[in-house]
PDB file of C-alpha atoms in Angstrom:
ATOM      1  CA  SER A   4     102.969 111.596  91.603  1.00 77.00           C
ATOM      2  CA  GLN A   5     105.185 112.890  94.395  1.00 79.00           C
ATOM      3  CA  LYS A   6     106.259 116.480  93.945  1.00 87.00           C
ATOM      4  CA  ILE A   7     108.626 118.762  95.790  1.00 92.00           C
ATOM      5  CA  GLU A   8     108.653 122.382  94.720  1.00 94.00           C
ATOM      6  CA  GLN A   9     110.695 125.470  95.463  1.00 95.00           C
ATOM      7  CA  ASN A  10     110.213 129.017  94.271  1.00 87.00           C
ATOM      8  CA  SER A  11     112.181 129.333  91.046  1.00 83.00           C
ATOM      9  CA  GLU A  12     112.465 133.105  91.325  1.00 90.00           C
ATOM     10  CA  ALA A  13     115.588 134.431  93.010  1.00 94.00           C
ATOM     11  CA  LEU A  14     115.179 135.970  96.446  1.00 96.00           C
ATOM     12  CA  ASN A  15     116.930 139.313  96.804  1.00 97.00           C
ATOM     13  CA  ILE A  16     117.342 140.733 100.308  1.00 97.00           C
ATOM     14  CA  GLN A  17     119.409 143.332 102.108  1.00 98.00           C
ATOM     15  CA  GLU A  18     122.264 142.354 104.403  1.00 98.00           C
ATOM     16  CA  GLY A  19     121.149 141.939 108.002  1.00 98.00           C
ATOM     17  CA  LYS A  20     117.579 140.913 107.128  1.00 98.00           C
ATOM     18  CA  THR A  21     116.105 137.454 107.543  1.00 98.00           C
ATOM     19  CA  ALA A  22     115.873 135.344 104.400  1.00 97.00           C
ATOM     20  CA  THR A  23     112.973 132.879 104.211  1.00 97.00           C
ATOM     21  CA  LEU A  24     112.896 130.141 101.597  1.00 97.00           C
ATOM     22  CA  THR A  25     109.961 127.808 100.954  1.00 97.00           C
ATOM     23  CA  CYS A  26     109.723 124.125 100.061  1.00 96.00           C
ATOM     24  CA  ASN A  27     106.283 122.648  99.279  1.00 96.00           C
ATOM     25  CA  TYR A  28     105.448 118.985  98.796  1.00 93.00           C
ATOM     26  CA  THR A  29     102.386 117.266  97.330  1.00 89.00           C
ATOM     27  CA  ASN A  30     100.954 113.745  97.068  1.00 85.00           C
ATOM     28  CA  TYR A  31     103.065 112.172  99.818  1.00 86.00           C
ATOM     29  CA  SER A  32     104.055 112.457 103.454  1.00 85.00           C
ATOM     30  CA  PRO A  33     107.787 113.075 103.888  1.00 87.00           C
ATOM     31  CA  ALA A  34     109.700 111.128 106.502  1.00 87.00           C
ATOM     32  CA  TYR A  35     112.073 114.095 106.672  1.00 91.00           C
ATOM     33  CA  LEU A  36     113.172 117.202 104.839  1.00 94.00           C
ATOM     34  CA  GLN A  37     116.801 118.077 104.186  1.00 96.00           C
ATOM     35  CA  TRP A  38     118.227 121.447 103.195  1.00 97.00           C
ATOM     36  CA  TYR A  39     121.414 121.889 101.202  1.00 98.00           C
ATOM     37  CA  ARG A  40     123.452 124.858  99.998  1.00 98.00           C
ATOM     38  CA  GLN A  41     124.962 124.844  96.509  1.00 97.00           C
ATOM     39  CA  ASP A  42     127.503 127.364  95.246  1.00 97.00           C
ATOM     40  CA  PRO A  43     128.088 127.834  91.474  1.00 94.00           C
ATOM     41  CA  GLY A  44     130.131 124.979  89.997  1.00 94.00           C
ATOM     42  CA  ARG A  45     130.183 123.057  93.290  1.00 96.00           C
ATOM     43  CA  GLY A  46     128.271 120.139  94.757  1.00 97.00           C
ATOM     44  CA  PRO A  47     125.511 120.687  97.337  1.00 97.00           C
ATOM     45  CA  VAL A  48     126.515 120.820 100.985  1.00 97.00           C
ATOM     46  CA  PHE A  49     124.156 119.512 103.685  1.00 97.00           C
ATOM     47  CA  LEU A  50     122.864 122.078 106.183  1.00 98.00           C
ATOM     48  CA  LEU A  51     119.932 120.760 108.224  1.00 96.00           C
ATOM     49  CA  LEU A  52     117.502 117.838 108.488  1.00 95.00           C
ATOM     50  CA  ILE A  53     114.057 117.963 110.092  1.00 95.00           C
ATOM     51  CA  ARG A  54     111.937 114.869 110.673  1.00 92.00           C
ATOM     52  CA  GLU A  55     108.165 114.616 110.225  1.00 88.00           C
ATOM     53  CA  ASN A  56     107.535 114.594 113.977  1.00 91.00           C
ATOM     54  CA  GLU A  57     109.609 117.749 114.556  1.00 93.00           C
ATOM     55  CA  LYS A  58     108.313 121.308 114.265  1.00 91.00           C
ATOM     56  CA  GLU A  59     111.564 123.239 114.241  1.00 96.00           C
ATOM     57  CA  LYS A  60     115.332 122.771 114.080  1.00 96.00           C
ATOM     58  CA  ARG A  61     118.047 125.375 114.598  1.00 97.00           C
ATOM     59  CA  LYS A  62     121.734 125.615 113.852  1.00 96.00           C
ATOM     60  CA  GLU A  63     123.503 128.900 114.482  1.00 96.00           C
ATOM     61  CA  ARG A  64     121.776 131.469 112.206  1.00 98.00           C
ATOM     62  CA  LEU A  65     119.730 128.796 110.414  1.00 98.00           C
ATOM     63  CA  LYS A  66     116.225 127.632 111.310  1.00 98.00           C
ATOM     64  CA  VAL A  67     114.025 125.081 109.582  1.00 98.00           C
ATOM     65  CA  THR A  68     110.323 124.485 110.240  1.00 97.00           C
ATOM     66  CA  PHE A  69     108.053 121.660 109.104  1.00 94.00           C
ATOM     67  CA  ASP A  70     104.301 122.218 108.818  1.00 92.00           C
ATOM     68  CA  THR A  71     102.470 119.018 107.853  1.00 90.00           C
ATOM     69  CA  THR A  72      99.157 120.885 107.629  1.00 91.00           C
ATOM     70  CA  LEU A  73     100.446 123.331 105.042  1.00 92.00           C
ATOM     71  CA  LYS A  74     102.661 120.614 103.505  1.00 92.00           C
ATOM     72  CA  GLN A  75     105.563 122.996 103.686  1.00 94.00           C
ATOM     73  CA  SER A  76     109.030 123.530 105.108  1.00 95.00           C
ATOM     74  CA  LEU A  77     110.471 126.994 105.653  1.00 97.00           C
ATOM     75  CA  PHE A  78     114.205 127.694 105.794  1.00 98.00           C
ATOM     76  CA  HIS A  79     115.291 130.888 107.546  1.00 98.00           C
ATOM     77  CA  ILE A  80     118.681 132.599 107.616  1.00 98.00           C
ATOM     78  CA  THR A  81     118.774 135.363 110.213  1.00 98.00           C
ATOM     79  CA  ALA A  82     121.174 138.329 110.054  1.00 98.00           C
ATOM     80  CA  SER A  83     121.939 137.416 106.452  1.00 98.00           C
ATOM     81  CA  GLN A  84     125.337 138.210 104.939  1.00 98.00           C
ATOM     82  CA  PRO A  85     126.529 138.506 101.327  1.00 98.00           C
ATOM     83  CA  ALA A  86     128.431 135.245 101.925  1.00 98.00           C
ATOM     84  CA  ASP A  87     125.047 133.509 102.331  1.00 98.00           C
ATOM     85  CA  SER A  88     124.343 134.134  98.644  1.00 98.00           C
ATOM     86  CA  ALA A  89     123.916 130.709  97.019  1.00 97.00           C
ATOM     87  CA  THR A  90     121.257 128.310  95.773  1.00 96.00           C
ATOM     88  CA  TYR A  91     119.412 126.393  98.477  1.00 97.00           C
ATOM     89  CA  LEU A  92     117.922 122.986  97.738  1.00 97.00           C
ATOM     90  CA  CYS A  93     115.387 121.021  99.721  1.00 96.00           C
ATOM     91  CA  ALA A  94     115.080 117.237  99.491  1.00 95.00           C
ATOM     92  CA  SER A  95     112.780 114.630 101.000  1.00 92.00           C
ATOM     93  CA  ALA A  96     111.727 110.993 100.832  1.00 85.00           C
ATOM     94  CA  PRO A  97     108.336 109.458 101.688  1.00 81.00           C
ATOM     95  CA  GLN A  98     107.562 107.849 105.043  1.00 78.00           C
ATOM     96  CA  SER A  99     106.523 104.583 103.439  1.00 72.00           C
ATOM     97  CA  GLY A 100     106.335 103.034 100.017  1.00 64.00           C
ATOM     98  CA  GLY A 101     108.395 104.307  97.125  1.00 60.00           C
ATOM     99  CA  SER A 102     112.117 104.896  97.255  1.00 68.00           C
ATOM    100  CA  TYR A 103     114.023 105.922 100.365  1.00 78.00           C
ATOM    101  CA  ILE A 104     116.263 108.036  98.154  1.00 86.00           C
ATOM    102  CA  PRO A 105     115.397 111.744  98.486  1.00 89.00           C
ATOM    103  CA  THR A 106     113.869 113.748  95.678  1.00 90.00           C
ATOM    104  CA  PHE A 107     115.426 117.180  95.258  1.00 93.00           C
ATOM    105  CA  GLY A 108     113.675 120.439  94.492  1.00 94.00           C
ATOM    106  CA  ARG A 109     115.016 122.765  91.803  1.00 94.00           C
ATOM    107  CA  GLY A 110     116.478 125.123  94.356  1.00 95.00           C
ATOM    108  CA  THR A 111     115.983 128.803  95.118  1.00 96.00           C
ATOM    109  CA  SER A 112     118.739 131.320  94.496  1.00 96.00           C
ATOM    110  CA  LEU A 113     119.368 133.716  97.388  1.00 98.00           C
ATOM    111  CA  ILE A 114     121.172 137.007  96.744  1.00 98.00           C
ATOM    112  CA  VAL A 115     122.137 139.077  99.766  1.00 98.00           C
ATOM    113  CA  HIS A 116     123.022 142.671  98.907  1.00 97.00           C
ATOM    114  CA  PRO A 117     125.549 144.602 101.050  1.00 96.00           C
TER     115      PRO A 117
ATOM    116  CA  ASP B 253     140.046 114.876 105.157  1.00 64.00           C
ATOM    117  CA  GLY B 254     137.202 112.537 104.215  1.00 73.00           C
ATOM    118  CA  GLY B 255     135.202 113.319 101.137  1.00 94.00           C
ATOM    119  CA  ILE B 256     134.214 112.571  97.584  1.00 97.00           C
ATOM    120  CA  THR B 257     136.491 113.234  94.645  1.00 97.00           C
ATOM    121  CA  GLN B 258     135.138 113.562  91.141  1.00 98.00           C
ATOM    122  CA  SER B 259     137.319 113.800  88.067  1.00 96.00           C
ATOM    123  CA  PRO B 260     137.789 115.337  85.663  1.00 96.00           C
ATOM    124  CA  LYS B 261     136.182 118.688  86.453  1.00 96.00           C
ATOM    125  CA  TYR B 262     135.521 119.338  82.746  1.00 96.00           C
ATOM    126  CA  LEU B 263     135.049 116.718  80.031  1.00 94.00           C
ATOM    127  CA  PHE B 264     134.335 116.932  76.340  1.00 92.00           C
ATOM    128  CA  ARG B 265     132.735 114.160  74.325  1.00 88.00           C
ATOM    129  CA  LYS B 266     132.906 113.609  70.617  1.00 89.00           C
ATOM    130  CA  GLU B 267     129.985 112.187  68.691  1.00 84.00           C
ATOM    131  CA  GLY B 268     129.736 108.411  69.049  1.00 86.00           C
ATOM    132  CA  GLN B 269     132.191 108.310  71.937  1.00 91.00           C
ATOM    133  CA  ASN B 270     131.743 106.778  75.375  1.00 94.00           C
ATOM    134  CA  VAL B 271     133.227 108.724  78.284  1.00 95.00           C
ATOM    135  CA  THR B 272     133.731 107.702  81.900  1.00 97.00           C
ATOM    136  CA  LEU B 273     133.392 109.981  84.916  1.00 97.00           C
ATOM    137  CA  SER B 274     135.277 109.012  88.033  1.00 98.00           C
ATOM    138  CA  CYS B 275     133.919 109.114  91.597  1.00 98.00           C
ATOM    139  CA  GLU B 276     135.948 108.042  94.631  1.00 98.00           C
ATOM    140  CA  GLN B 277     135.002 108.313  98.317  1.00 97.00           C
ATOM    141  CA  ASN B 278     136.983 107.727 101.499  1.00 96.00           C
ATOM    142  CA  LEU B 279     134.029 108.116 103.873  1.00 96.00           C
ATOM    143  CA  ASN B 280     133.474 104.349 104.147  1.00 95.00           C
ATOM    144  CA  HIS B 281     129.873 104.822 102.985  1.00 95.00           C
ATOM    145  CA  ASP B 282     127.951 101.862 101.618  1.00 94.00           C
ATOM    146  CA  ALA B 283     125.631 103.840  99.329  1.00 94.00           C
ATOM    147  CA  MET B 284     126.690 105.887  96.332  1.00 96.00           C
ATOM    148  CA  TYR B 285     124.669 107.863  93.790  1.00 97.00           C
ATOM    149  CA  TRP B 286     124.952 109.613  90.433  1.00 98.00           C
ATOM    150  CA  TYR B 287     122.832 112.659  89.626  1.00 98.00           C
ATOM    151  CA  ARG B 288     122.474 114.859  86.606  1.00 98.00           C
ATOM    152  CA  GLN B 289     121.792 118.589  87.015  1.00 97.00           C
ATOM    153  CA  ASP B 290     120.615 120.780  84.161  1.00 94.00           C
ATOM    154  CA  PRO B 291     120.168 124.585  84.405  1.00 88.00           C
ATOM    155  CA  GLY B 292     117.025 125.424  86.360  1.00 80.00           C
ATOM    156  CA  GLN B 293     116.364 121.762  87.110  1.00 84.00           C
ATOM    157  CA  GLY B 294     116.561 119.737  90.254  1.00 87.00           C
ATOM    158  CA  LEU B 295     118.970 116.835  90.667  1.00 94.00           C
ATOM    159  CA  ARG B 296     117.794 113.798  88.706  1.00 95.00           C
ATOM    160  CA  LEU B 297     118.917 110.348  89.807  1.00 95.00           C
ATOM    161  CA  ILE B 298     120.756 108.292  87.184  1.00 97.00           C
ATOM    162  CA  TYR B 299     121.979 105.218  89.110  1.00 97.00           C
ATOM    163  CA  TYR B 300     122.579 104.261  92.711  1.00 96.00           C
ATOM    164  CA  SER B 301     124.367 101.496  94.550  1.00 95.00           C
ATOM    165  CA  GLN B 302     123.661 100.362  98.097  1.00 92.00           C
ATOM    166  CA  ILE B 303     126.450  97.806  98.278  1.00 93.00           C
ATOM    167  CA  VAL B 304     129.469  96.573  96.350  1.00 95.00           C
ATOM    168  CA  ASN B 305     128.661  94.598  93.182  1.00 96.00           C
ATOM    169  CA  ASP B 306     125.065  95.784  93.162  1.00 95.00           C
ATOM    170  CA  PHE B 307     123.393  98.844  91.605  1.00 96.00           C
ATOM    171  CA  GLN B 308     119.945  99.988  90.496  1.00 95.00           C
ATOM    172  CA  LYS B 309     118.604 102.284  87.817  1.00 96.00           C
ATOM    173  CA  GLY B 310     117.323 105.684  88.817  1.00 94.00           C
ATOM    174  CA  ASP B 311     114.841 107.887  86.994  1.00 92.00           C
ATOM    175  CA  ILE B 312     116.975 108.616  83.911  1.00 96.00           C
ATOM    176  CA  ALA B 313     119.311 105.615  83.450  1.00 97.00           C
ATOM    177  CA  GLU B 314     118.973 105.288  79.672  1.00 96.00           C
ATOM    178  CA  GLY B 315     122.270 105.962  77.906  1.00 96.00           C
ATOM    179  CA  TYR B 316     124.329 105.524  81.074  1.00 97.00           C
ATOM    180  CA  SER B 317     126.102 102.600  82.751  1.00 98.00           C
ATOM    181  CA  VAL B 318     127.878 102.115  86.082  1.00 98.00           C
ATOM    182  CA  SER B 319     129.933  99.571  87.994  1.00 98.00           C
ATOM    183  CA  ARG B 320     130.632  99.092  91.704  1.00 98.00           C
ATOM    184  CA  GLU B 321     133.576  96.746  92.036  1.00 97.00           C
ATOM    185  CA  LYS B 322     135.004  98.497  95.097  1.00 97.00           C
ATOM    186  CA  LYS B 323     133.301 100.230  98.001  1.00 97.00           C
ATOM    187  CA  GLU B 324     135.260 103.410  97.346  1.00 97.00           C
ATOM    188  CA  SER B 325     134.576 103.739  93.624  1.00 98.00           C
ATOM    189  CA  PHE B 326     131.449 104.241  91.505  1.00 98.00           C
ATOM    190  CA  PRO B 327     132.362 105.284  87.939  1.00 98.00           C
ATOM    191  CA  LEU B 328     129.701 106.465  85.498  1.00 98.00           C
ATOM    192  CA  THR B 329     129.967 105.856  81.745  1.00 97.00           C
ATOM    193  CA  VAL B 330     128.038 108.140  79.439  1.00 96.00           C
ATOM    194  CA  THR B 331     127.504 106.087  76.311  1.00 94.00           C
ATOM    195  CA  SER B 332     126.923 107.215  72.745  1.00 90.00           C
ATOM    196  CA  ALA B 333     123.276 106.214  73.253  1.00 89.00           C
ATOM    197  CA  GLN B 334     122.813 109.263  75.496  1.00 90.00           C
ATOM    198  CA  LYS B 335     121.823 111.851  72.899  1.00 87.00           C
ATOM    199  CA  ASN B 336     121.801 114.865  75.194  1.00 91.00           C
ATOM    200  CA  PRO B 337     124.744 114.374  77.560  1.00 93.00           C
ATOM    201  CA  THR B 338     125.604 118.039  78.160  1.00 94.00           C
ATOM    202  CA  ALA B 339     125.031 118.589  81.889  1.00 96.00           C
ATOM    203  CA  PHE B 340     126.632 118.868  85.317  1.00 97.00           C
ATOM    204  CA  TYR B 341     127.119 115.411  86.865  1.00 98.00           C
ATOM    205  CA  LEU B 342     127.225 114.969  90.622  1.00 98.00           C
ATOM    206  CA  CYS B 343     128.285 111.933  92.630  1.00 98.00           C
ATOM    207  CA  ALA B 344     127.163 111.466  96.234  1.00 97.00           C
ATOM    208  CA  SER B 345     127.387 108.979  99.066  1.00 96.00           C
ATOM    209  CA  ASN B 346     125.711 108.374 102.408  1.00 94.00           C
ATOM    210  CA  GLN B 347     125.322 105.809 105.139  1.00 91.00           C
ATOM    211  CA  GLY B 348     121.764 105.089 106.196  1.00 80.00           C
ATOM    212  CA  ARG B 349     118.252 105.876 105.062  1.00 78.00           C
ATOM    213  CA  GLU B 350     117.859 109.408 106.428  1.00 82.00           C
ATOM    214  CA  GLN B 351     121.494 110.350 106.454  1.00 90.00           C
ATOM    215  CA  PRO B 352     122.475 113.416 104.438  1.00 93.00           C
ATOM    216  CA  GLN B 353     124.276 112.902 101.202  1.00 95.00           C
ATOM    217  CA  HIS B 354     127.866 114.025 100.751  1.00 96.00           C
ATOM    218  CA  PHE B 355     128.524 115.359  97.271  1.00 97.00           C
ATOM    219  CA  GLY B 356     131.594 115.742  95.107  1.00 97.00           C
ATOM    220  CA  ASP B 357     132.226 118.957  93.206  1.00 96.00           C
ATOM    221  CA  GLY B 358     130.878 117.607  89.954  1.00 97.00           C
ATOM    222  CA  THR B 359     132.002 117.029  86.388  1.00 98.00           C
ATOM    223  CA  ARG B 360     130.759 119.306  83.624  1.00 97.00           C
ATOM    224  CA  LEU B 361     130.319 117.361  80.402  1.00 96.00           C
ATOM    225  CA  SER B 362     130.012 119.066  77.032  1.00 94.00           C
ATOM    226  CA  ILE B 363     129.768 117.882  73.439  1.00 87.00           C
ATOM    227  CA  LEU B 364     132.486 118.842  70.958  1.00 82.00           C
TER     228      LEU B 364
END
């Protein structure tokens, strides 16, 4: 069955460092990967989308990569700030067959210490 | 401002009671979704609707029902058949296959 997995352990980093979060997928080829930010008690907010034929996308301090060989997407936040502390979710849907509706990972909690 | 409004923010259900969660959007999106989120779990799809007067079951539809009589509204009823309803419920909408989903701020449902 299709699986999308994120590291369940919280990532703790120091302010100013680069945070790197991982999203792994198995048993399917994603048409795209989306990344969302979720704050406690709030709904997820969309950040970035990367398609299967793209290697990298950037938006301000955010960068997403897509490696179809490793079956993995990495999400980077450079010059991290305490305000970046949140849970980050990845989501994807297969290129063909199955539902077009994205499956969400469990999310990884990021804690940026001042 | 365009967005999705969910109400109420907190809801309590008594045993044997049906409760309805509201979701309204003014983004003019065709597709709307209901998800359930439990601690440490990903979002699980309950129901979705791609167009008015049509909806499909998601992965965990048992014990839930929906309607889509208007484009803007997609209410979710948690019936008494749902034996473990305590969770955070999220409504979302989007327009197009790869388009990102816009989420409301959720309703937290608890059992009295």
